[in-house]
Tab-separated table of C-alpha atoms in Angstrom:
chain	number	residue	atom	x	y	z
A	11	MET	CA	67.703	36.764	-20.668
A	12	ILE	CA	70.218	36.646	-17.838
A	13	ASN	CA	67.509	37.661	-15.381
A	14	LYS	CA	65.263	34.876	-16.676
A	15	LYS	CA	68.103	32.361	-16.245
A	16	LYS	CA	68.725	33.571	-12.718
A	17	HIS	CA	65.026	33.319	-11.955
A	18	MET	CA	64.920	29.753	-13.320
A	19	ASN	CA	67.985	28.802	-11.289
A	20	GLY	CA	66.373	30.273	-8.200
A	21	ARG	CA	63.210	28.310	-8.813
A	22	GLU	CA	65.169	25.087	-9.342
A	23	ASN	CA	67.134	25.705	-6.161
A	24	GLY	CA	63.926	26.343	-4.283
A	25	GLN	CA	62.379	23.146	-5.593
A	26	THR	CA	65.492	21.145	-4.710
A	27	ASN	CA	65.415	22.661	-1.253
A	28	VAL	CA	61.768	21.722	-0.743
A	29	GLN	CA	62.426	18.233	-2.092
A	30	SER	CA	65.389	17.720	0.201
A	31	HIS	CA	63.289	18.971	3.098
A	32	CYS	CA	60.552	16.534	2.058
A	33	LYS	CA	63.070	13.719	1.982
A	34	LEU	CA	64.477	14.680	5.364
A	35	ALA	CA	61.022	15.028	6.873
A	36	ARG	CA	60.034	11.674	5.421
A	37	LYS	CA	63.151	10.104	6.899
A	38	ARG	CA	62.441	11.710	10.236
A	39	LEU	CA	58.791	10.708	10.226
A	40	PHE	CA	59.088	7.197	8.856
A	41	GLY	CA	62.689	6.075	8.720
A	42	PRO	CA	64.815	4.562	11.462
A	43	SER	CA	67.363	7.072	12.727
A	44	SER	CA	71.030	6.359	12.486
A	45	SER	CA	72.638	8.439	15.214
A	46	GLU	CA	72.335	7.460	18.846
A	47	LYS	CA	70.590	10.682	19.843
A	48	GLU	CA	68.062	10.396	17.066
A	49	ARG	CA	67.558	6.771	17.903
A	50	SER	CA	66.707	7.626	21.495
A	51	SER	CA	64.117	10.180	20.409
A	52	TRP	CA	62.855	7.571	17.968
A	53	LEU	CA	62.466	5.106	20.795
A	54	PHE	CA	60.766	7.572	23.067
A	55	SER	CA	58.347	8.747	20.413
A	56	ARG	CA	57.414	5.069	19.832
A	57	THR	CA	55.880	5.930	16.492
A	58	GLY	CA	59.170	7.016	14.968
A	59	ILE	CA	58.118	10.670	14.916
A	60	ALA	CA	60.649	13.169	16.165
A	61	LEU	CA	58.514	16.245	15.862
A	62	GLU	CA	60.447	18.475	18.229
A	63	SER	CA	62.595	19.854	15.419
A	64	PRO	CA	61.238	23.260	14.363
A	65	TRP	CA	62.194	22.761	10.721
A	66	ILE	CA	59.919	19.730	10.468
A	67	GLN	CA	57.029	21.737	11.846
A	68	GLN	CA	57.748	24.644	9.502
A	69	HIS	CA	58.086	22.358	6.518
A	70	ILE	CA	54.893	20.417	7.235
A	71	SER	CA	52.907	23.627	7.560
A	72	THR	CA	53.859	24.582	4.003
A	73	CYS	CA	54.218	21.259	2.134
A	74	PRO	CA	50.907	19.608	1.107
A	75	ARG	CA	52.539	16.247	0.346
A	76	CYS	CA	54.103	16.024	3.771
A	77	GLN	CA	50.816	17.142	5.328
A	78	LYS	CA	49.085	14.185	3.682
A	79	ARG	CA	51.823	11.816	4.779
A	80	PHE	CA	51.722	13.151	8.293
A	81	SER	CA	47.945	12.912	8.567
A	82	ALA	CA	48.057	9.301	7.341
A	83	LEU	CA	50.769	8.484	9.841
A	84	GLY	CA	48.737	10.177	12.563
A	85	LYS	CA	45.784	8.028	11.644
A	86	VAL	CA	47.852	4.847	11.935
A	87	THR	CA	49.236	5.958	15.287
A	88	MET	CA	45.779	6.883	16.533
A	89	SER	CA	44.329	3.546	15.443
A	90	LEU	CA	47.168	1.661	17.125
A	91	ASN	CA	46.593	3.633	20.308
A	92	LEU	CA	42.867	2.969	20.096
A	93	ILE	CA	43.534	-0.754	19.792
A	94	LYS	CA	45.840	-0.601	22.805
A	95	SER	CA	43.383	1.431	24.867
A	96	GLN	CA	40.595	-1.134	24.535
A	97	SER	CA	41.189	-3.451	27.455
A	98	HIS	CA	39.791	-6.948	27.526
A	99	ASP	CA	37.556	-8.452	30.166
A	100	LEU	CA	39.375	-9.387	33.368
A	101	GLY	CA	38.152	-12.960	33.156
A	102	LEU	CA	39.350	-13.515	29.590
A	103	LEU	CA	42.657	-15.077	30.650
A	104	LYS	CA	40.773	-17.420	32.959
A	105	ARG	CA	38.423	-18.504	30.177
A	106	ALA	CA	41.223	-18.875	27.631
A	107	ASN	CA	43.285	-20.944	30.077
A	108	THR	CA	40.296	-23.150	30.868
A	109	SER	CA	39.593	-23.813	27.199
A	110	ALA	CA	43.259	-24.571	26.514
A	111	VAL	CA	43.686	-26.804	29.568
A	112	ASN	CA	40.558	-28.773	28.640
A	113	VAL	CA	42.146	-30.061	25.434
A	114	LEU	CA	45.335	-31.252	27.119
A	115	LYS	CA	45.842	-34.809	28.274
A	116	HIS	CA	44.157	-36.068	31.423
A	117	ASP	CA	46.986	-35.901	33.964
A	118	LEU	CA	47.894	-32.385	32.866
A	119	ARG	CA	44.272	-31.338	33.177
A	120	GLU	CA	44.109	-32.687	36.710
A	121	SER	CA	47.369	-31.136	37.904
A	122	GLU	CA	47.540	-28.366	40.493
A	123	THR	CA	49.013	-25.886	38.007
A	124	ALA	CA	46.079	-26.442	35.672
A	125	GLU	CA	43.626	-25.816	38.480
A	126	TRP	CA	45.446	-22.629	39.354
A	127	LEU	CA	45.545	-21.519	35.695
A	128	LYS	CA	41.782	-21.928	35.458
A	129	ILE	CA	41.299	-19.198	38.042
A	130	ALA	CA	44.308	-17.027	37.122
A	131	LEU	CA	43.788	-13.314	36.621
A	132	PRO	CA	46.091	-11.070	34.571
A	133	THR	CA	48.654	-9.264	36.683
A	134	PRO	CA	50.406	-6.167	35.372
A	135	ALA	CA	54.188	-6.237	35.040
A	136	LEU	CA	56.336	-5.085	37.967
A	137	GLY	CA	57.304	-1.897	36.106
A	138	GLN	CA	53.672	-0.965	35.578
A	139	ARG	CA	52.787	-1.695	39.188
A	140	MET	CA	55.657	0.445	40.402
A	141	ARG	CA	54.762	3.349	38.101
A	142	ALA	CA	52.182	4.690	40.564
A	143	ILE	CA	54.695	5.011	43.375
A	144	SER	CA	57.805	5.582	41.262
A	145	HIS	CA	57.795	9.370	41.816
A	146	SER	CA	57.839	9.124	45.601
A	147	LEU	CA	60.393	6.322	45.384
A	148	TYR	CA	62.745	8.529	43.329
A	149	GLN	CA	62.349	11.370	45.838
A	150	THR	CA	63.089	9.090	48.776
A	151	ALA	CA	66.132	7.674	46.979
A	152	ALA	CA	67.421	11.208	46.316
A	153	CYS	CA	67.013	12.159	50.003
A	154	ILE	CA	68.800	9.006	51.113
A	155	ALA	CA	71.631	9.709	48.650
A	156	ILE	CA	72.089	13.250	50.021
A	157	LEU	CA	72.060	11.931	53.614
A	158	VAL	CA	74.634	9.277	52.783
A	159	LEU	CA	76.862	11.793	50.998
A	160	SER	CA	76.777	14.193	53.942
A	161	LYS	CA	77.315	11.332	56.380
A	162	ILE	CA	80.511	10.213	54.683
A	163	ASN	CA	81.749	13.841	54.563
A	164	VAL	CA	81.751	14.090	50.799
A	165	PHE	CA	80.618	17.717	50.876
A	166	SER	CA	83.301	18.799	53.388
A	167	SER	CA	85.885	16.867	51.379
A	168	ILE	CA	84.875	18.817	48.268
A	169	ASP	CA	85.333	22.119	50.197
A	170	HIS	CA	88.709	20.954	51.471
A	171	LEU	CA	89.788	19.969	47.971
A	172	GLN	CA	88.698	23.338	46.584
A	173	LYS	CA	90.675	25.220	49.250
A	174	GLN	CA	93.768	23.126	48.641
A	175	GLY	CA	93.491	23.735	44.920
A	176	GLN	CA	93.268	27.495	45.445
A	177	THR	CA	96.295	27.442	47.760
A	178	THR	CA	98.333	25.554	45.159
A	179	VAL	CA	97.381	28.017	42.436
A	180	ARG	CA	98.254	30.919	44.749
A	181	HIS	CA	101.693	29.416	45.424
A	182	PHE	CA	102.230	29.139	41.695
A	183	TYR	CA	101.267	32.791	41.143
A	184	ASP	CA	103.474	33.797	44.112
A	185	SER	CA	106.470	32.187	42.485
A	186	GLN	CA	105.731	33.487	38.998
A	187	LEU	CA	104.252	36.988	39.527
A	188	GLY	CA	105.139	37.966	43.049
A	189	THR	CA	103.164	38.320	46.285
A	190	ASP	CA	101.559	41.719	45.537
A	191	LEU	CA	99.774	40.547	42.414
A	192	SER	CA	98.715	37.243	43.874
A	193	ASP	CA	97.277	39.086	46.926
A	194	ASP	CA	95.080	41.035	44.518
A	195	LEU	CA	94.046	37.885	42.655
A	196	PHE	CA	93.389	35.726	45.738
A	197	PRO	CA	92.372	38.031	48.597
A	198	ASP	CA	90.632	35.234	50.581
A	199	VAL	CA	93.368	32.592	50.465
B	20	MET	CA	35.476	-26.133	21.821
B	21	THR	CA	34.054	-24.188	18.886
B	22	ILE	CA	33.853	-25.159	15.216
B	23	PHE	CA	37.169	-23.452	14.440
B	24	GLY	CA	38.916	-25.243	17.275
B	25	GLN	CA	37.389	-28.568	16.278
B	26	THR	CA	38.539	-28.200	12.701
B	27	LEU	CA	42.068	-27.523	13.815
B	28	SER	CA	42.026	-30.378	16.289
B	29	ARG	CA	41.046	-32.663	13.444
B	30	GLU	CA	43.863	-31.265	11.373
B	31	LEU	CA	46.314	-31.906	14.128
B	32	GLY	CA	45.031	-35.398	14.712
B	33	THR	CA	44.107	-34.950	18.331
B	34	THR	CA	41.920	-38.003	18.179
B	35	GLN	CA	45.140	-39.989	18.008
B	36	ASP	CA	46.504	-41.663	21.044
B	37	LEU	CA	46.853	-38.922	23.605
B	38	ASP	CA	48.676	-41.242	25.972
B	39	GLN	CA	51.658	-41.110	23.658
B	40	VAL	CA	52.280	-37.563	24.796
B	41	ASP	CA	55.454	-37.283	26.789
B	42	ARG	CA	54.971	-37.238	30.536
B	43	SER	CA	57.243	-34.252	30.938
B	44	GLN	CA	54.708	-32.055	29.175
B	45	LYS	CA	54.219	-30.011	32.293
B	46	TRP	CA	56.274	-27.361	30.536
B	47	VAL	CA	53.149	-26.653	28.473
B	48	LEU	CA	51.388	-25.532	31.633
B	49	SER	CA	54.353	-23.499	32.825
B	50	ALA	CA	54.512	-21.818	29.399
B	51	MET	CA	50.816	-21.053	29.720
B	52	ASP	CA	51.425	-19.585	33.147
B	53	LYS	CA	54.417	-17.540	32.016
B	54	HIS	CA	53.262	-16.220	28.639
B	55	GLY	CA	49.483	-16.632	28.830
B	56	SER	CA	48.699	-13.086	29.882
B	57	ASP	CA	50.825	-11.477	27.149
B	58	LEU	CA	49.442	-13.863	24.582
B	59	VAL	CA	45.841	-13.026	25.507
B	60	THR	CA	46.641	-9.310	25.223
B	61	LEU	CA	48.191	-9.799	21.776
B	62	LEU	CA	45.269	-11.885	20.552
B	63	TRP	CA	42.707	-9.466	21.950
B	64	ARG	CA	44.386	-6.598	20.145
B	65	MET	CA	44.601	-8.571	16.907
B	66	LEU	CA	41.095	-9.983	16.918
B	67	GLY	CA	38.960	-7.841	19.226
B	68	ASN	CA	36.621	-10.745	19.956
B	69	GLU	CA	36.720	-12.802	23.145
B	70	GLN	CA	35.522	-16.076	21.630
B	71	ASP	CA	38.072	-15.840	18.845
B	72	VAL	CA	40.793	-15.098	21.395
B	73	CYS	CA	39.884	-18.244	23.349
B	74	ASP	CA	39.836	-20.334	20.146
B	75	VAL	CA	43.216	-19.153	18.918
B	76	TYR	CA	44.725	-19.470	22.408
B	77	GLN	CA	43.472	-23.025	22.637
B	78	THR	CA	44.781	-23.883	19.180
B	79	THR	CA	48.188	-22.414	19.994
B	80	PHE	CA	48.641	-24.553	23.103
B	81	LEU	CA	47.190	-27.572	21.348
B	82	ARG	CA	49.860	-27.197	18.689
B	83	LEU	CA	52.508	-26.754	21.367
B	84	ALA	CA	51.363	-29.902	23.156
B	85	HIS	CA	51.361	-31.911	19.934
B	86	ILE	CA	54.537	-30.530	18.509
B	87	GLU	CA	56.671	-32.899	16.447
B	88	LYS	CA	58.407	-35.569	18.563
B	89	LYS	CA	56.552	-34.084	21.578
B	90	GLN	CA	59.672	-32.247	22.619
B	91	LYS	CA	59.951	-28.872	24.231
B	92	PRO	CA	60.863	-26.234	21.610
B	93	LYS	CA	64.086	-24.323	22.145
B	94	HIS	CA	62.419	-20.948	22.298
B	95	ILE	CA	58.888	-21.443	23.611
B	96	LYS	CA	58.011	-17.749	23.599
B	97	ALA	CA	58.905	-17.410	19.914
B	98	TYR	CA	56.940	-20.522	19.074
B	99	LEU	CA	53.880	-19.363	21.005
B	100	PHE	CA	53.836	-15.808	19.688
B	101	ARG	CA	54.406	-16.769	16.075
B	102	THR	CA	51.849	-19.574	16.149
B	103	ALA	CA	49.280	-17.360	17.845
B	104	SER	CA	49.905	-14.480	15.456
B	105	ASN	CA	49.653	-16.684	12.343
B	106	THR	CA	46.542	-18.471	13.585
B	107	ALA	CA	44.918	-15.171	14.514
B	108	ILE	CA	45.607	-13.726	11.069
B	109	SER	CA	44.171	-16.741	9.272
B	110	LEU	CA	41.102	-16.643	11.507
B	111	PHE	CA	40.722	-12.913	10.903
B	112	ARG	CA	40.909	-13.459	7.147
B	113	THR	CA	38.378	-16.299	7.311
B	114	ARG	CA	35.986	-14.117	9.285
B	115	ALA	CA	36.400	-11.250	6.818
B	116	SER	CA	35.733	-13.431	3.788
B	117	GLU	CA	32.728	-15.048	5.519
B	118	LYS	CA	31.316	-11.648	6.315
B	119	LYS	CA	31.862	-10.536	2.753
B	120	ARG	CA	30.163	-13.622	1.369
B	121	ILE	CA	27.162	-13.386	3.677
B	122	THR	CA	26.493	-9.712	3.237
B	123	GLN	CA	27.461	-9.741	-0.467
B	124	ALA	CA	28.700	-6.253	0.101
B	125	PRO	CA	32.179	-4.816	-0.208
B	126	CYS	CA	34.364	-4.967	2.856
B	127	ASP	CA	34.322	-2.111	5.400
B	128	VAL	CA	37.702	-0.987	4.199
B	129	MET	CA	36.560	-0.355	0.672
B	130	SER	CA	33.437	1.613	1.611
B	131	PRO	CA	33.680	5.341	0.960
B	132	SER	CA	34.330	7.148	4.203
B	133	THR	CA	32.180	10.030	5.356
B	134	PRO	CA	33.192	12.488	8.082
B	135	ASP	CA	30.937	10.636	10.535
B	136	GLN	CA	32.574	7.353	9.732
B	137	GLU	CA	36.000	8.885	10.074
B	138	ILE	CA	35.242	9.745	13.655
B	139	SER	CA	34.059	6.238	14.297
B	140	GLN	CA	36.678	4.545	16.402
B	141	LYS	CA	35.381	1.132	15.536
B	142	GLN	CA	35.847	1.703	11.837
B	143	LEU	CA	39.372	3.008	12.299
B	144	VAL	CA	40.368	0.044	14.411
B	145	GLY	CA	38.675	-2.386	12.014
B	146	THR	CA	40.393	-0.800	9.043
B	147	LEU	CA	43.782	-0.992	10.698
B	148	ARG	CA	43.250	-4.634	11.679
B	149	THR	CA	42.298	-5.469	8.107
B	150	TYR	CA	45.320	-3.674	6.728
B	151	ILE	CA	47.625	-5.339	9.257
B	152	SER	CA	46.310	-8.706	8.081
B	153	GLN	CA	47.137	-7.707	4.505
B	154	LEU	CA	50.758	-6.810	5.269
B	155	PRO	CA	53.526	-9.140	4.066
B	156	SER	CA	54.227	-11.715	6.760
B	157	HIS	CA	57.659	-10.402	7.790
B	158	LEU	CA	56.288	-6.874	8.324
B	159	ARG	CA	53.093	-8.087	9.946
B	160	ASP	CA	54.976	-10.145	12.517
B	161	VAL	CA	57.009	-7.122	13.575
B	162	VAL	CA	53.910	-4.900	13.901
B	163	ALA	CA	52.097	-7.604	15.860
B	164	LEU	CA	54.949	-8.168	18.267
B	165	ARG	CA	56.158	-4.597	18.614
B	166	ASP	CA	52.941	-2.582	18.508
B	167	LEU	CA	50.285	-5.033	19.643
B	168	ALA	CA	52.224	-7.249	22.057
B	169	GLU	CA	54.425	-4.258	23.048
B	170	LEU	CA	57.601	-6.321	23.176
B	171	PRO	CA	60.920	-4.444	23.072
B	172	TYR	CA	62.861	-4.584	19.788
B	173	GLY	CA	65.408	-6.965	21.296
B	174	GLN	CA	62.736	-9.532	22.084
B	175	VAL	CA	60.973	-9.005	18.755
B	176	ALA	CA	64.266	-9.726	17.026
B	177	ARG	CA	64.859	-12.837	19.119
B	178	VAL	CA	61.355	-14.172	18.431
B	179	LEU	CA	61.659	-13.615	14.685
B	180	GLY	CA	65.310	-14.604	14.416
B	181	ILE	CA	66.462	-11.269	12.995
B	182	THR	CA	68.590	-8.407	14.306
B	183	PRO	CA	67.009	-5.504	16.270
B	184	GLY	CA	68.049	-3.128	13.460
B	185	THR	CA	66.192	-5.219	10.890
B	186	ALA	CA	63.165	-5.276	13.177
B	187	ARG	CA	63.241	-1.460	13.294
B	188	VAL	CA	63.492	-1.218	9.512
B	189	TYR	CA	60.641	-3.702	9.030
B	190	ARG	CA	58.478	-1.743	11.433
B	191	CYS	CA	59.166	1.493	9.562
B	192	LYS	CA	58.263	-0.156	6.276
B	193	ALA	CA	55.091	-1.549	7.807
B	194	ILE	CA	54.007	1.808	9.237
B	195	THR	CA	54.767	3.538	5.922
B	196	LEU	CA	52.710	0.966	4.070
B	197	LEU	CA	49.831	1.181	6.548
B	198	ALA	CA	49.863	4.985	6.310
B	199	ALA	CA	49.815	4.825	2.502
B	200	TRP	CA	46.889	2.400	2.550
B	201	MET	CA	45.033	4.573	5.045
B	202	ASN	CA	45.612	7.554	2.773
B	203	LYS	CA	44.365	5.613	-0.241
B	204	ASN	CA	41.283	4.555	1.668
B	205	ASP	CA	40.455	8.195	2.440
B	206	LYS	CA	40.587	9.095	-1.227
């Protein structure tokens, strides 16, 4: 009887554990995160999935309900990405502008801006344009930073500071423990 | 201008005296210049048809030009994106119901999916577009602005007049709902 009770308790605990894992996984997969760290991973994942946690992966591999949820979420994400990946014709903006300008009043239609809009082509944002050369730009910036730091003697100042610090500590040990011990502790200073 | 555009022009009373439009309406053109590209991208992703994109784009700027009292709205971007999104959804729904009526067959979404169809990108995209159009308006707006127009949460919140946190929550609800509908469709 006692064994049966224990077994039942164990089963209930197991179920509760799985349910809480389900809830946590659901929160992680669908819900907005509260903490700043989670929020950043949420932002980076774009879909709200923070899959890097091993427990999520372990749980999904064993829980059929979460598997279903995850596959459905994956389908939504894939469809959204498919929509985004289909680019429109380059002349679409031109055509849309022309059709919109044509229904505006006469003096607007005849203005220079309108003429320019009729031949306008979509230009990617500055961030996107810079993405191609961003890597080399970062490298150049890092080199320049190192050059500037060495030019203004930051590195030698750090060395100097370190030596001064060691000397101060040695003086302290000299006064507290005596010269013999401090010689052993700081042979270089 | 196509039939859809003409209907809307009639609704808006464009045949009225166009000369009454304020002279300072050059801001319409500058708004077109500033937000046109993003708007076309959003509409293309929502509709997936070039002619429809042109129609909705035209309607959006027509509405902006004939806005009440002919005055520049406070937040032009919000006005443009919301008008475009709403017009696109109503056009999408009209197209879907027309298609349903003509073919007298159930909509693509309701058809049983086979493994071949599952692979079909077109069907997936079509299904998602249909489901997005069926979302409640507050969730749909967030999905349209965040996922299709790729605006940051801050801007989405500003356009919709909500906080960024609320925008995040709405997006989560929308994605959950879309995932559940996708799951249902599979069954």
